[in-house]
Every structure is written in structure tokens, then in C-alpha cells.
mmCIF file of C-alpha atoms in Angstrom:
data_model
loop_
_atom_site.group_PDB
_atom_site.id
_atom_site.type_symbol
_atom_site.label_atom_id
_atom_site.label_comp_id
_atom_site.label_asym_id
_atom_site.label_seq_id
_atom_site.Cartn_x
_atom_site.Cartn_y
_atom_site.Cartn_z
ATOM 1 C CA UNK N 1 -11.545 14.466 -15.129
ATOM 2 C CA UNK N 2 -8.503 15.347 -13.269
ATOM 3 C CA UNK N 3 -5.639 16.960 -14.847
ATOM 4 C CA UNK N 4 -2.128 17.133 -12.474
ATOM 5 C CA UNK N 5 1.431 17.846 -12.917
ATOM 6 C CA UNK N 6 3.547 14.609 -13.871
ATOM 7 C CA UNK N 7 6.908 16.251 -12.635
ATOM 8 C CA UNK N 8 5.608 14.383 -9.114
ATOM 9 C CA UNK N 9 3.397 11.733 -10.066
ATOM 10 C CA UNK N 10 5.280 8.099 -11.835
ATOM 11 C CA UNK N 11 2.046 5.991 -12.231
ATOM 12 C CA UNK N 12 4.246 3.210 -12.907
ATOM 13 C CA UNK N 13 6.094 3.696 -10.040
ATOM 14 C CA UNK N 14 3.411 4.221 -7.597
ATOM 15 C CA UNK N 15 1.557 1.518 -8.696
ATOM 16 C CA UNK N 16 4.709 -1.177 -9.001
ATOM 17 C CA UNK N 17 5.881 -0.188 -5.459
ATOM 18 C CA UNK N 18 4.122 -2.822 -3.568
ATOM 19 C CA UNK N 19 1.386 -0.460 -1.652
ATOM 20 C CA UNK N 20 -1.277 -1.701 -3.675
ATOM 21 C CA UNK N 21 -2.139 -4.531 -5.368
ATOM 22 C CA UNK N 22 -5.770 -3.480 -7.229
ATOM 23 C CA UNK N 23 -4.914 -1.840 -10.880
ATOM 24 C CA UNK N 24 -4.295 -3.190 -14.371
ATOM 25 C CA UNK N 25 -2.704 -1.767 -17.218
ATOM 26 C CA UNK N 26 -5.258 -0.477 -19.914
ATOM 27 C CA UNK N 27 -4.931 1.244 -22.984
ATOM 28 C CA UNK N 28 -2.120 3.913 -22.715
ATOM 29 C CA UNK N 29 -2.098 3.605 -18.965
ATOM 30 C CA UNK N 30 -3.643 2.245 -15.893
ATOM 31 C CA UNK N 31 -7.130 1.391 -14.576
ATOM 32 C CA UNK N 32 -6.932 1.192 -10.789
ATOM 33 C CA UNK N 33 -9.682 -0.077 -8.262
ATOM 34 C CA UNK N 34 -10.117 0.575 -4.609
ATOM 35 C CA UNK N 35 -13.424 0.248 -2.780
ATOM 36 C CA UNK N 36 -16.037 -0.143 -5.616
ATOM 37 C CA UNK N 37 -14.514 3.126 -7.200
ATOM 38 C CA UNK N 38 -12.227 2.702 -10.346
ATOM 39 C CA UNK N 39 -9.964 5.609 -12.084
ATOM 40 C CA UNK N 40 -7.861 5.434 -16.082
ATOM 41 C CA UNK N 41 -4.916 7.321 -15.105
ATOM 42 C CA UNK N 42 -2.587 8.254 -18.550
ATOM 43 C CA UNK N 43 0.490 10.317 -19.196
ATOM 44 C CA UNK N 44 -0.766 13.141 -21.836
ATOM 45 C CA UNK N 45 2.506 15.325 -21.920
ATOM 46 C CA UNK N 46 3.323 17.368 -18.681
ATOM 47 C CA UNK N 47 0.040 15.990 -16.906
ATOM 48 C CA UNK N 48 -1.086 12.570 -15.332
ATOM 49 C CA UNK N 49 -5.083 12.507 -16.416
ATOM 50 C CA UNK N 50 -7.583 10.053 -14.118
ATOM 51 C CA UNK N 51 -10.456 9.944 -15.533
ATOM 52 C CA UNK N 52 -12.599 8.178 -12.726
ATOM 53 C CA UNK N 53 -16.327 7.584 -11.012
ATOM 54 C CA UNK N 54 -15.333 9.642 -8.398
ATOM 55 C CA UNK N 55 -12.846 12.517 -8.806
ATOM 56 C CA UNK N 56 -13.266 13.710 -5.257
ATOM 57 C CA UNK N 57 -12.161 10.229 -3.544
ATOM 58 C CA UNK N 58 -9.630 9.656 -6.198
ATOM 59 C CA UNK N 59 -7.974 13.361 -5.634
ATOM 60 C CA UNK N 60 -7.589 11.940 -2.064
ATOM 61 C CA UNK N 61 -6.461 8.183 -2.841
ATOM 62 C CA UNK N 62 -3.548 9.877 -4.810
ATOM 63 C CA UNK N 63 -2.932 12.352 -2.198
ATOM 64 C CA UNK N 64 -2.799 15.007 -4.725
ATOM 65 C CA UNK N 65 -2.694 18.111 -1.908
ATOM 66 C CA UNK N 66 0.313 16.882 -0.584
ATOM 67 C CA UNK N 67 3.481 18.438 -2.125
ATOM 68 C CA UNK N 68 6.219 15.972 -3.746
ATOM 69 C CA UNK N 69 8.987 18.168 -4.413
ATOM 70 C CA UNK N 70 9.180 19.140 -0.590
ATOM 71 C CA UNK N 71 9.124 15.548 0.420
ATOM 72 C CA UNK N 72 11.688 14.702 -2.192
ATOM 73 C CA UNK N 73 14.209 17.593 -0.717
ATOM 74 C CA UNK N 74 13.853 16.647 2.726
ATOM 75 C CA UNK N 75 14.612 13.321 1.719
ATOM 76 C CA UNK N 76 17.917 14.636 0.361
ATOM 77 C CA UNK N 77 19.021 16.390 2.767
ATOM 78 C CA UNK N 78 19.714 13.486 4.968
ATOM 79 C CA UNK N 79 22.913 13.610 2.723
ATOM 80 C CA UNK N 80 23.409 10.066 2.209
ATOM 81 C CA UNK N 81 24.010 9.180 -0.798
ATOM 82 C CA UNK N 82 21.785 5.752 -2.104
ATOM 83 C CA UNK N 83 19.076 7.904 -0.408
ATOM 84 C CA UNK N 84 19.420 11.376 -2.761
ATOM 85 C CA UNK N 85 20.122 8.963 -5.799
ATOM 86 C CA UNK N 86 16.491 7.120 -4.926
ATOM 87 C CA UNK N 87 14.636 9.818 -3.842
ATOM 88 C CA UNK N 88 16.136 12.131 -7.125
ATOM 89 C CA UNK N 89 14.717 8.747 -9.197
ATOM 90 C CA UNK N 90 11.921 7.654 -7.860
ATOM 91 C CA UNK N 91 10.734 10.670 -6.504
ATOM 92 C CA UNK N 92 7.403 10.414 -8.513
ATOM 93 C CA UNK N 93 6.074 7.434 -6.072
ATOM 94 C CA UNK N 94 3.157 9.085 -4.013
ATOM 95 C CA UNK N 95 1.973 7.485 -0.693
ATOM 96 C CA UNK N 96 -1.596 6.549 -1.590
ATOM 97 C CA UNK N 97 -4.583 6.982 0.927
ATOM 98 C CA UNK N 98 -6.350 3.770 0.508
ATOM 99 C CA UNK N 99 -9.153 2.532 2.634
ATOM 100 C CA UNK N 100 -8.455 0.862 6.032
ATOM 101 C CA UNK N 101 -10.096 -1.854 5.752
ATOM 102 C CA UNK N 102 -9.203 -2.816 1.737
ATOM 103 C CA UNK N 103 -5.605 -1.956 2.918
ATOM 104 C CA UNK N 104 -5.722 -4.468 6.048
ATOM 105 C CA UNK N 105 -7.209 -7.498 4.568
ATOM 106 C CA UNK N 106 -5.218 -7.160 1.217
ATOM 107 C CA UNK N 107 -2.031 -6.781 3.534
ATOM 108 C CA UNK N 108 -2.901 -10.267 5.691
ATOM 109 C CA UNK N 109 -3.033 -11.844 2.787
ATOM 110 C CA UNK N 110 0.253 -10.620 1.654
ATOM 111 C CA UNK N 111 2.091 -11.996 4.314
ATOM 112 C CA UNK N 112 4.340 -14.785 3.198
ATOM 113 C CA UNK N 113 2.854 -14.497 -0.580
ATOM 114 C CA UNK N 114 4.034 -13.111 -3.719
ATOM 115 C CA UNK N 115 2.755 -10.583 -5.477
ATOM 116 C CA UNK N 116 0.762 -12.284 -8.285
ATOM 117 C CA UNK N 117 -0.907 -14.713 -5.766
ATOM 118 C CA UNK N 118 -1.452 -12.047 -3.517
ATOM 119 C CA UNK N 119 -3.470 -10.323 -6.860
ATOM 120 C CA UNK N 120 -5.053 -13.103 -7.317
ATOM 121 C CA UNK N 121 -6.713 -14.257 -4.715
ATOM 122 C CA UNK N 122 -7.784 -10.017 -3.951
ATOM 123 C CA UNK N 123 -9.129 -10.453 -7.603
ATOM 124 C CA UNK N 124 -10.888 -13.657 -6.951
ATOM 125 C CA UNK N 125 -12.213 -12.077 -3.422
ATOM 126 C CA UNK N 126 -14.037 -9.430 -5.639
ATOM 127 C CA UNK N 127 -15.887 -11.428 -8.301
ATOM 128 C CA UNK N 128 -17.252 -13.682 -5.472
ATOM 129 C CA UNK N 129 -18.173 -11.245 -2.847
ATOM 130 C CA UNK N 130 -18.110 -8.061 -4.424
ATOM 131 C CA UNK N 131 -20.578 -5.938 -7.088
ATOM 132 C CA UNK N 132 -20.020 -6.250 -10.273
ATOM 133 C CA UNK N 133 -19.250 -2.482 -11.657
ATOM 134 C CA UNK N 134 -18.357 -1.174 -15.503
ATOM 135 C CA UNK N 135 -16.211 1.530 -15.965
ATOM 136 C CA UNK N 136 -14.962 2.742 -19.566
ATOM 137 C CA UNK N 137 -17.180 -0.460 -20.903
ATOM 138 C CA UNK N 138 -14.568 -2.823 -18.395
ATOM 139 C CA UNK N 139 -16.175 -5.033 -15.801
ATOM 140 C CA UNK N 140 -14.592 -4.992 -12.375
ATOM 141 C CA UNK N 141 -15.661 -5.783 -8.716
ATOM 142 C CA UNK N 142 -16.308 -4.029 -5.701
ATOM 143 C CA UNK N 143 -14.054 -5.361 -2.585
ATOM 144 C CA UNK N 144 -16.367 -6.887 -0.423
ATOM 145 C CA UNK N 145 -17.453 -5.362 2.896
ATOM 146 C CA UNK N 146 -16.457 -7.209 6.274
ATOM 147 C CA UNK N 147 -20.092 -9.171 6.609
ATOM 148 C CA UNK N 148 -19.092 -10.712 2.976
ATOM 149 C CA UNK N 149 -16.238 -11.731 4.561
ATOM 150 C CA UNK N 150 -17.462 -12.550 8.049
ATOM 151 C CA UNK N 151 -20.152 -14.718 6.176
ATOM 152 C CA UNK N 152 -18.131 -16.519 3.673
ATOM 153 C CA UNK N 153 -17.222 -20.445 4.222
ATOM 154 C CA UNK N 154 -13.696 -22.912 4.626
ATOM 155 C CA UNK N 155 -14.525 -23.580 1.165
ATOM 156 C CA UNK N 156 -14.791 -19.954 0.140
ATOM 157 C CA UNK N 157 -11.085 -19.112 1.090
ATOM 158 C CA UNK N 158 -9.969 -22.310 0.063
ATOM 159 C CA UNK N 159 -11.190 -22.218 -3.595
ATOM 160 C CA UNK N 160 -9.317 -18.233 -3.845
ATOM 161 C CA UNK N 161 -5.960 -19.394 -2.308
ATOM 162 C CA UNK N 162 -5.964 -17.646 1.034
ATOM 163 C CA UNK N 163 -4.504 -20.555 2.886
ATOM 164 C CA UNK N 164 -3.720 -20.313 6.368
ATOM 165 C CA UNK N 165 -4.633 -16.486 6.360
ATOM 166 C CA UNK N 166 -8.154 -17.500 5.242
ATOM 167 C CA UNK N 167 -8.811 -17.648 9.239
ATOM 168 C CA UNK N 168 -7.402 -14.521 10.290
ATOM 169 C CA UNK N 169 -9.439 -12.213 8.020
ATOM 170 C CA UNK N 170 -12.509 -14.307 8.277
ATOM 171 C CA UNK N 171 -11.884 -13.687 12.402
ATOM 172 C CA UNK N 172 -11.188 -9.909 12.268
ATOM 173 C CA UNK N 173 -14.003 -9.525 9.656
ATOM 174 C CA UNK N 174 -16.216 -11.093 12.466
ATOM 175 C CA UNK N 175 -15.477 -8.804 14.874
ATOM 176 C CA UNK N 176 -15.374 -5.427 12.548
ATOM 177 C CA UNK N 177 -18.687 -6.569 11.961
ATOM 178 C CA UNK N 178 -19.725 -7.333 15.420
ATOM 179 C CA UNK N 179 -18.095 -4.009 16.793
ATOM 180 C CA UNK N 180 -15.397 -5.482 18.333
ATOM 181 C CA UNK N 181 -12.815 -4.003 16.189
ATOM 182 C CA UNK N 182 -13.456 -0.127 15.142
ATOM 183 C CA UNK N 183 -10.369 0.658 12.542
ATOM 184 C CA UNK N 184 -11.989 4.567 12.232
ATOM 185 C CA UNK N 185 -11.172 4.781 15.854
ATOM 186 C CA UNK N 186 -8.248 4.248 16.061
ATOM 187 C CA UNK N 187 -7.452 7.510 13.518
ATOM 188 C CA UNK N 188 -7.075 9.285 17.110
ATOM 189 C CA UNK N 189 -4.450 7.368 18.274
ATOM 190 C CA UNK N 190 -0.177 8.084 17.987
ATOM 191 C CA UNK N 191 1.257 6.033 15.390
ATOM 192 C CA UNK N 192 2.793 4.127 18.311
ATOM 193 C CA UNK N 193 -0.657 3.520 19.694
ATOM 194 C CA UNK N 194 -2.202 2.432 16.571
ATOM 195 C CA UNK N 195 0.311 -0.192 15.852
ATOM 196 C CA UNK N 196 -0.115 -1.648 19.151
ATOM 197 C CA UNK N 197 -3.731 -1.993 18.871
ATOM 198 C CA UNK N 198 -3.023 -3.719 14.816
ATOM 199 C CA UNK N 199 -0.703 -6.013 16.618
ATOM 200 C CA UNK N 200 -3.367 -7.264 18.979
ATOM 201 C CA UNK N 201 -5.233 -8.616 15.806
ATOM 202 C CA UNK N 202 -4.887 -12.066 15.032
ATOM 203 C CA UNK N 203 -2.052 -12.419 12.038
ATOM 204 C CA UNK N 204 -1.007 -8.990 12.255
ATOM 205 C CA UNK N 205 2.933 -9.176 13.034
ATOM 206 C CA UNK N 206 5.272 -5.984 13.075
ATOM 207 C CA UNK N 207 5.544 -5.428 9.275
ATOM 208 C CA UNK N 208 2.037 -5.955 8.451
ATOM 209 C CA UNK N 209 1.108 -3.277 11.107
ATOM 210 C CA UNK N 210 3.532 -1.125 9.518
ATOM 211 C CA UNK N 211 2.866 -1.414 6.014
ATOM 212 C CA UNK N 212 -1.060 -0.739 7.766
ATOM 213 C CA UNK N 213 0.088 2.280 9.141
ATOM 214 C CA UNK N 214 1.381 3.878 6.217
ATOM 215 C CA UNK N 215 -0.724 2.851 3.502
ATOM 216 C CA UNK N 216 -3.940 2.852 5.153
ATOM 217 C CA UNK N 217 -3.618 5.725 7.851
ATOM 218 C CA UNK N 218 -0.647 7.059 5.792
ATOM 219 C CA UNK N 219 1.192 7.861 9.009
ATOM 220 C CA UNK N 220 4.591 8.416 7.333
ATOM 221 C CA UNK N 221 6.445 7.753 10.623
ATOM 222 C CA UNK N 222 6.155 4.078 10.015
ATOM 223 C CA UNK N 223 8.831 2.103 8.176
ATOM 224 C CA UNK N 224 7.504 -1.209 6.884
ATOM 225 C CA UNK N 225 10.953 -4.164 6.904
ATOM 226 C CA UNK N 226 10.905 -6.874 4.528
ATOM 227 C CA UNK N 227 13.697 -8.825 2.846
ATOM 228 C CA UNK N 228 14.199 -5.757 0.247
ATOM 229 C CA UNK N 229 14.888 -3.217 3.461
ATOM 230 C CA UNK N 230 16.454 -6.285 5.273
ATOM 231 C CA UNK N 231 18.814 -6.083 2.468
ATOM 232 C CA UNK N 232 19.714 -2.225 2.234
ATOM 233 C CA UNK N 233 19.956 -1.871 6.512
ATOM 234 C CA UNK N 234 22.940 -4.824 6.141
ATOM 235 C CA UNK N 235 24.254 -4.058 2.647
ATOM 236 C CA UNK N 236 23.838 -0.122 2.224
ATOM 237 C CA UNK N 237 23.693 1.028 6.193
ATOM 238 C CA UNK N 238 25.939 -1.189 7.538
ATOM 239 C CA UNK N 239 23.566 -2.132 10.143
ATOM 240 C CA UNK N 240 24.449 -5.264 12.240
ATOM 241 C CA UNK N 241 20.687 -5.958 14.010
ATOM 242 C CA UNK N 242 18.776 -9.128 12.944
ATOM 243 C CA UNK N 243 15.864 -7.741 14.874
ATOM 244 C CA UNK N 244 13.192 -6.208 12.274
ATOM 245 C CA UNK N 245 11.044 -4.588 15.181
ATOM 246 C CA UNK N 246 14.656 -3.165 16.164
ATOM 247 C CA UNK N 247 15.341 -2.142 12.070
ATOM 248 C CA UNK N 248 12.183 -0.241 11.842
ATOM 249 C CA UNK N 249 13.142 1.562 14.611
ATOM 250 C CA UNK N 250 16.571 2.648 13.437
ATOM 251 C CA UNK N 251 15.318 3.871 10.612
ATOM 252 C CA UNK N 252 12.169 5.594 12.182
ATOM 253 C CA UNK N 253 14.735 7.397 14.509
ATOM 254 C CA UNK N 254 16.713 8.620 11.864
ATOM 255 C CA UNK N 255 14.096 10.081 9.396
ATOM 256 C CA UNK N 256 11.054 10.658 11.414
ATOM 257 C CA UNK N 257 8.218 11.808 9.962
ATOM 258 C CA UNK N 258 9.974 11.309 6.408
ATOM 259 C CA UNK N 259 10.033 7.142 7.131
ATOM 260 C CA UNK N 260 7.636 6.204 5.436
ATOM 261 C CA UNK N 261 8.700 7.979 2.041
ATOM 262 C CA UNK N 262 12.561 7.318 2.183
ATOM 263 C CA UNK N 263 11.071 3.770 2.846
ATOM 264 C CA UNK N 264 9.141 3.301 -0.458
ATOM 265 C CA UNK N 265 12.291 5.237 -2.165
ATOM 266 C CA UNK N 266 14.696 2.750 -0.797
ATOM 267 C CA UNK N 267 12.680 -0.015 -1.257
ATOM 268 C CA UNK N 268 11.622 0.343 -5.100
ATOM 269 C CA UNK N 269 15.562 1.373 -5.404
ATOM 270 C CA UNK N 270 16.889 -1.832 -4.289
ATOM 271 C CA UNK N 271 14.223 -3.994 -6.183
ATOM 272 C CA UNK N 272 15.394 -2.001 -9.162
ATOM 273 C CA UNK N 273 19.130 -3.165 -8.699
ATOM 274 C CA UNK N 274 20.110 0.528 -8.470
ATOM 275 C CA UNK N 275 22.238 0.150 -5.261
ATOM 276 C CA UNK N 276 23.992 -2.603 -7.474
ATOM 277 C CA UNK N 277 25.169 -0.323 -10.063
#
């Protein structure tokens, strides 16, 4: 059992904030699966509890040495305004450290989806290739490892709704498997370096890679752009690129190695409608 400060820690937050796509509410809270691991994370008071199968990974996957109220000022300081008022709000979002290769197949299959197809077909990936686990007398499934993947049929990722992307993670699975592709490797390399070598896979375009970058190698210089940040560089920075390569840049040059938290402050801001107000 894990017992932390809540003054940091929004499970609702984290968890709603599009990182991750693997958890459920239960009971009072939250069960929340990543590998073949699951935690029950509750508010009790002052604390956040996870009860879990593995405290040690889950202290980790929360990123529970890093310290929020430090990230939250520098993110304030910037002095701009939407920023301090999302940051001061939503400063209980953590950056989770989820596994590289959950984090890149779940984030392929993102691309052009919505969030409860994307959920579904990751849940439907698990009961057919995965192990089936109980936690807290609840069934759940393991992800499935890269020769599942590698190994499954056209009818396999037809009958769980991957579509088109069905071919790019059955392709990068292949060569994971076959050595091609070694994501632990590239743990060495810049930021800069590791999205370049991201890029080179097959359905991987610039905001995948990011969104691979920071919630798989959590390298907070990266600064995922969807519609949502689309929205705040035109509406809220008074930017005037159409580029996104280009927007991510802008806003990697101007916060640094704070991107990728003003990014998930901004973002959940503006889905909120706060910015509206």
C-alpha cells in the first residue's frame, strides 16, 4: 500500500488528460492497468492510496519522486496568464512513466480515433492476446507482448477496430520482435534524436512521436499538438503558423524542459472550457 500527499496528485485529472487510456473507475476511485500490473488508487483525506500488485513499479508509473509544487511554480513564472490560471488548477496532473512499448502501440492507434474507440479496441487487444489477471476479485488483461502482436491475423485487427492502423503496429511489432527496432535503446539518445528515429516508424507522424516522447520516455521537452493546442497557439497565443511541426517548436522554445507539463496544463485547460470563461 502506498500512501502520498493529494495536494499534487488529481487522479481524475491525471487519468482524464489523454496520456493514458487503461483505467476504470471502481468503487470510491480508480483501478488502473499498465503492463499486466493493476493499482485501486482512492482519495482518503489528505492522501491518494494505490493499493496495487506491485508498489515498486507503480511508485514509478506515477512518478511519485518527482516534485509537483516545483513544476507547478516554474510553470508560473512564465507570467502569462491562461498558463498560471491552468497550472494553479490543474496542477495535480502528474506525467506518468508508462511502458514504451504499451505507450507506442496504444498511441498508433490513437491517431485519428476518439477516445472511447481508442479504449476499446486497447481493451479488446487485452482479452484476446493478453493474460487474464484478478486484482481486488476484478478480472483484467495483460497488454500483449510484441510476438502477440507480430503473430496475430487481418482478421484479428479487424474484429477489435484497429482499421488502417491494424498494419502499422502489426509491422513495428514484427520488427521489435525480430530486433529490428530496439525502443530501450534509444533511452540514450537527445529528445531530438529519439523523435527522429519514432518518425522513421511506419505511422508514426510528428504528434504521435511527441506524445511518445513524453509519456513513454517522459522527456518533458516534447510538446505533443493536436486540435486542443491547435486551438490555444491561434486563440490564446496569438500564433499565426499552420505548421504543427513548426507549433511544437514555438512552444518547446519558449518553455524548455517545462513543455511537456505546461502542455498537459494547457491542454486539459482548454478541453475544460476554462480559457472560455
Amino acid at each position: 500500500m502506498i500512501n502520498y500527499s493529494a495536494k499534487n496528485f488529481n487522479l481524475a485529472d491525471t487519468l482524464d488528460c489523454g496520456q493514458i487510456f487503461r483505467y476504470r473507475p471502481y468503487k470510491t476511485g480508480y483501478l488502473t492497468f499498465s503492463l499486466d500490473k493493476c493499482a485501486f488508487l482512492t482519495r482518503d483525506g489528505e492522501n491518494v492510496r494505490i493499493n496495487s500488485n506491485d508498489d515498486e513499479y507503480f511508485k514509478n508509473f506515477f512518478d511519485l519522486q518527482s516534485d509537483y509544487e516545483r513544476i507547478v511554480k516554474n510553470a508560473v513564472k512564465f507570467n502569462i496568464e491562461k498558463l498560471s490560471l491552468a497550472a494553479q488548477k490543474y496542477g495535480g496532473i502528474r506525467i506518468l512513466r508508462q511502458d514504451i512499448f504499451e505507450t507506442l502501440i496504444s498511441f498508433l492507434i490513437s491517431q485519428n480515433n476518439n477516445i472511447p474507440r481508442i479504449k476499446n479496441t486497447i481493451e479488446k487487444t487485452c482479452e484476446f492476446l493478453g493474460e487474464k489477471r484478478t486484482f481486488d476479485g476484478e478480472t483484467y488483461y495483460s497488454f500483449p507482448t510484441a510476438e502477440k502482436l507480430s503473430l496475430a491475423d487481418e482478421s484479428f485487427y479487424k474484429k477489435t477496430g484497429y482499421g488502417y492502423r491494424g498494419e502499422y503496429v502489426k509491422k513495428v511489432s514484427e520488427k521489435i520482435v525480430n530486433g529490428e527496432i530496439n525502443l530501450l535503446s534509444y533511452n540514450g539518445f537527445s529528445t531530438a534524436e529519439l523523435k527522429n528515429e519514432l518518425l522513421k516508424i511506419k505511422g508514426i507522424g510528428e504528434k504521435v512521436a511527441n506524445c511518445i516522447t513524453l509519456f513513454g520516455y517522459h522527456r518533458a521537452d516534447s510538446f505533443p499538438v493536436d486540435t486542443w493546442i491547435e486551438k490555444i497557439y491561434h486563440e490564446d497565443f496569438g500564433g499565426t503558423i499552420n505548421d504543427r511541426k513548426k507549433i511544437t517548436q514555438y512552444f518547446v522554445n519558449l518553455f524548455g524542459e517545462n513543455s511537456g507539463y505546461v502542455q498537459q496544463y494547457l491542454f486539459y485547460a482548454k478541453r475544460k472550457g476554462d480559457f472560455d470563461k
